[in-house]
Each structure stands twice: as C-alpha cells, then as structure tokens.
CSV table of N, CA and C in Angstrom, one decimal:
chain,number,residue,atom,x,y,z
A,1014,UNK,N,133.3,-74.9,-42.3
A,1014,UNK,CA,134.9,-74.3,-41.9
A,1014,UNK,C,135.4,-75.3,-41.2
A,1015,UNK,N,136.5,-75.8,-41.8
A,1015,UNK,CA,137.3,-76.8,-41.3
A,1015,UNK,C,138.8,-76.2,-40.8
A,1016,UNK,N,138.7,-75.7,-39.5
A,1016,UNK,CA,139.8,-75.3,-38.5
A,1016,UNK,C,140.0,-76.0,-37.4
A,1017,UNK,N,141.4,-75.3,-37.1
A,1017,UNK,CA,141.4,-76.2,-35.8
A,1017,UNK,C,140.6,-75.6,-34.4
A,1018,UNK,N,140.0,-76.1,-33.7
A,1018,UNK,CA,139.6,-75.8,-32.5
A,1018,UNK,C,140.3,-75.2,-31.4
A,1019,UNK,N,140.3,-74.2,-30.8
A,1019,UNK,CA,141.1,-73.8,-29.6
A,1019,UNK,C,140.9,-74.6,-28.7
A,1020,UNK,N,142.2,-75.2,-28.1
A,1020,UNK,CA,142.1,-76.1,-26.6
A,1020,UNK,C,141.9,-75.3,-25.4
A,1021,UNK,N,141.6,-76.0,-24.7
A,1021,UNK,CA,141.2,-75.5,-23.2
A,1021,UNK,C,142.3,-74.5,-22.7
A,1022,UNK,N,143.5,-74.7,-22.6
A,1022,UNK,CA,144.5,-74.1,-22.2
A,1022,UNK,C,144.4,-72.6,-22.8
A,1023,UNK,N,144.1,-72.6,-24.5
A,1023,UNK,CA,144.1,-71.2,-24.8
A,1023,UNK,C,142.9,-70.5,-24.6
A,1024,UNK,N,141.8,-71.1,-24.3
A,1024,UNK,CA,140.5,-70.6,-23.7
A,1024,UNK,C,140.7,-69.9,-22.1
A,1025,UNK,N,141.3,-71.1,-21.7
A,1025,UNK,CA,141.6,-70.1,-20.2
A,1025,UNK,C,142.6,-69.1,-20.3
A,1026,UNK,N,143.5,-69.4,-20.7
A,1026,UNK,CA,144.3,-68.0,-21.0
A,1026,UNK,C,143.8,-66.7,-21.4
A,1027,UNK,N,143.0,-66.6,-22.7
A,1027,UNK,CA,142.0,-65.8,-23.0
A,1027,UNK,C,141.1,-65.0,-22.0
A,1028,UNK,N,140.5,-66.1,-21.3
A,1028,UNK,CA,139.7,-65.6,-20.1
A,1028,UNK,C,140.3,-64.8,-19.1
A,1029,UNK,N,141.4,-65.5,-18.6
A,1029,UNK,CA,142.5,-64.8,-17.9
A,1029,UNK,C,142.8,-63.4,-18.1
A,1030,UNK,N,143.2,-63.2,-19.3
A,1030,UNK,CA,144.0,-61.8,-19.7
A,1030,UNK,C,142.6,-60.8,-19.6
A,1031,UNK,N,141.5,-61.6,-20.1
A,1031,UNK,CA,140.5,-60.4,-20.2
A,1031,UNK,C,140.0,-60.4,-18.6
A,1032,UNK,N,139.6,-60.8,-17.7
A,1032,UNK,CA,139.5,-60.6,-16.5
A,1032,UNK,C,140.8,-59.7,-16.1
A,1033,UNK,N,141.9,-59.8,-16.1
A,1033,UNK,CA,143.4,-59.3,-15.7
A,1033,UNK,C,143.2,-57.9,-16.5
A,1034,UNK,N,142.8,-57.4,-17.5
A,1034,UNK,CA,142.8,-56.2,-17.9
A,1034,UNK,C,141.3,-55.8,-18.1
A,1035,UNK,N,140.8,-56.0,-17.2
A,1035,UNK,CA,139.2,-55.2,-17.3
A,1035,UNK,C,139.2,-54.1,-16.5
A,1036,UNK,N,138.3,-53.3,-16.6
A,1036,UNK,CA,138.2,-52.0,-15.8
A,1036,UNK,C,138.2,-52.1,-14.6
A,1037,UNK,N,137.7,-53.4,-14.2
A,1037,UNK,CA,137.6,-53.5,-12.6
A,1037,UNK,C,138.9,-54.1,-11.8
A,1038,UNK,N,140.2,-54.1,-12.5
A,1038,UNK,CA,141.3,-54.8,-11.9
A,1038,UNK,C,141.8,-53.6,-10.8
A,1039,UNK,N,141.9,-52.3,-11.1
A,1039,UNK,CA,142.2,-51.7,-9.8
A,1039,UNK,C,141.7,-51.7,-8.5
A,1040,UNK,N,140.2,-51.8,-8.8
A,1040,UNK,CA,139.1,-52.1,-7.5
A,1040,UNK,C,139.6,-53.5,-6.9
A,1041,UNK,N,139.7,-54.6,-7.8
A,1041,UNK,CA,140.1,-55.9,-7.3
A,1041,UNK,C,141.7,-55.7,-6.4
A,1042,UNK,N,142.7,-55.3,-7.1
A,1042,UNK,CA,143.6,-54.9,-6.5
A,1042,UNK,C,143.9,-54.5,-4.9
A,1043,UNK,N,143.0,-53.2,-5.1
A,1043,UNK,CA,142.6,-52.4,-3.8
A,1043,UNK,C,141.9,-53.1,-2.9
A,1044,UNK,N,141.0,-54.2,-3.0
A,1044,UNK,CA,140.5,-54.9,-2.4
A,1044,UNK,C,141.3,-56.2,-1.6
A,1045,UNK,N,142.2,-56.7,-2.6
A,1045,UNK,CA,143.2,-57.3,-2.1
A,1045,UNK,C,144.1,-57.2,-1.1
A,1046,UNK,N,144.4,-55.6,-1.2
A,1046,UNK,CA,145.7,-55.2,-0.5
A,1046,UNK,C,145.0,-54.7,0.9
A,1047,UNK,N,143.7,-54.2,0.7
A,1047,UNK,CA,142.9,-54.2,2.1
A,1047,UNK,C,143.0,-55.2,2.9
A,1048,UNK,N,142.6,-56.6,2.2
A,1048,UNK,CA,142.4,-57.8,2.9
A,1048,UNK,C,143.9,-58.1,3.7
A,1049,UNK,N,144.7,-58.0,3.0
A,1049,UNK,CA,146.2,-58.5,3.3
A,1049,UNK,C,146.9,-57.9,3.9
A,1050,UNK,N,147.2,-56.7,3.5
A,1050,UNK,CA,148.3,-55.9,4.2
A,1050,UNK,C,148.1,-55.9,5.8
A,1051,UNK,N,146.8,-55.7,6.3
A,1051,UNK,CA,146.5,-56.0,7.9
A,1051,UNK,C,146.9,-57.2,8.4
A,1052,UNK,N,146.7,-58.3,7.4
A,1052,UNK,CA,146.9,-59.7,8.1
A,1052,UNK,C,148.4,-60.0,8.0
A,1053,UNK,N,149.2,-59.2,7.1
A,1053,UNK,CA,150.7,-59.7,7.0
A,1053,UNK,C,151.0,-58.8,8.3
A,1054,UNK,N,150.9,-57.6,8.4
A,1054,UNK,CA,151.2,-56.8,9.6
A,1054,UNK,C,151.2,-57.8,11.0
A,1055,UNK,N,149.9,-58.1,11.1
A,1055,UNK,CA,149.5,-58.8,12.2
A,1055,UNK,C,150.1,-60.2,12.4
A,1056,UNK,N,150.6,-61.0,11.4
A,1056,UNK,CA,151.4,-62.0,11.2
A,1056,UNK,C,152.9,-61.8,11.7
A,1057,UNK,N,153.0,-60.5,11.4
A,1057,UNK,CA,154.7,-60.3,11.7
A,1057,UNK,C,154.9,-59.7,13.3
A,1058,UNK,N,153.9,-59.8,13.9
A,1058,UNK,CA,153.9,-59.7,15.5
A,1058,UNK,C,153.9,-60.8,16.0
A,1059,UNK,N,154.2,-60.8,17.5
A,1059,UNK,CA,154.5,-61.6,18.3
A,1059,UNK,C,153.4,-62.4,18.5
A,1060,UNK,N,153.4,-63.8,18.4
A,1060,UNK,CA,152.0,-64.8,18.3
A,1060,UNK,C,151.6,-64.9,19.6
A,1061,UNK,N,152.7,-65.2,20.8
A,1061,UNK,CA,152.3,-65.5,21.8
A,1061,UNK,C,151.4,-64.2,22.6
A,1062,UNK,N,152.1,-63.0,22.2
A,1062,UNK,CA,151.3,-61.7,22.7
A,1062,UNK,C,149.9,-61.3,22.0
A,1063,UNK,N,149.6,-61.8,20.8
A,1063,UNK,CA,148.5,-61.5,20.0
A,1063,UNK,C,147.5,-62.7,20.5
A,1064,UNK,N,148.0,-63.7,20.8
A,1064,UNK,CA,146.8,-65.1,21.6
A,1064,UNK,C,146.6,-64.6,22.5
A,1065,UNK,N,147.5,-64.0,23.6
A,1065,UNK,CA,147.1,-63.5,24.8
A,1065,UNK,C,146.1,-62.2,24.7
A,1066,UNK,N,146.3,-61.7,23.8
A,1066,UNK,CA,145.6,-60.2,23.6
A,1066,UNK,C,144.2,-60.8,23.3
A,1067,UNK,N,143.7,-61.9,22.5
A,1067,UNK,CA,142.6,-62.1,21.9
A,1067,UNK,C,141.8,-63.0,23.2
A,1068,UNK,N,142.3,-63.6,24.3
A,1068,UNK,CA,141.9,-64.1,25.4
A,1068,UNK,C,141.3,-63.3,26.4
C-alpha cells in the first residue's frame, strides 16, 4: 500500500477530537467548573483582606 502517512498534527487533532467528544466530556467540564469557579470568586475579593484572614 503506497499512500501518504498522516502527519503528527493530524494525529494530534484526531486524538483531541476523540477526547472532546467522549462520554466523559460533561464530567470533565463539571470538574473544571467545580475547581475554577471558587478560585475565580476568591480572586475577585480584596487580596489584603484575604491574606489577613489566612494569618
């Protein structure tokens, strides 16, 4: 069989598409939201007050 082989970029895109369209996508998105939303809310607060609260 004499055909062109797929390049690394094509293989990476294919694997990323398979991961993004998998059945675990909603679980992963929920996990990301659970981790990032509290951090974003905490980062929006007054940094000095947060630091004093930790001490």
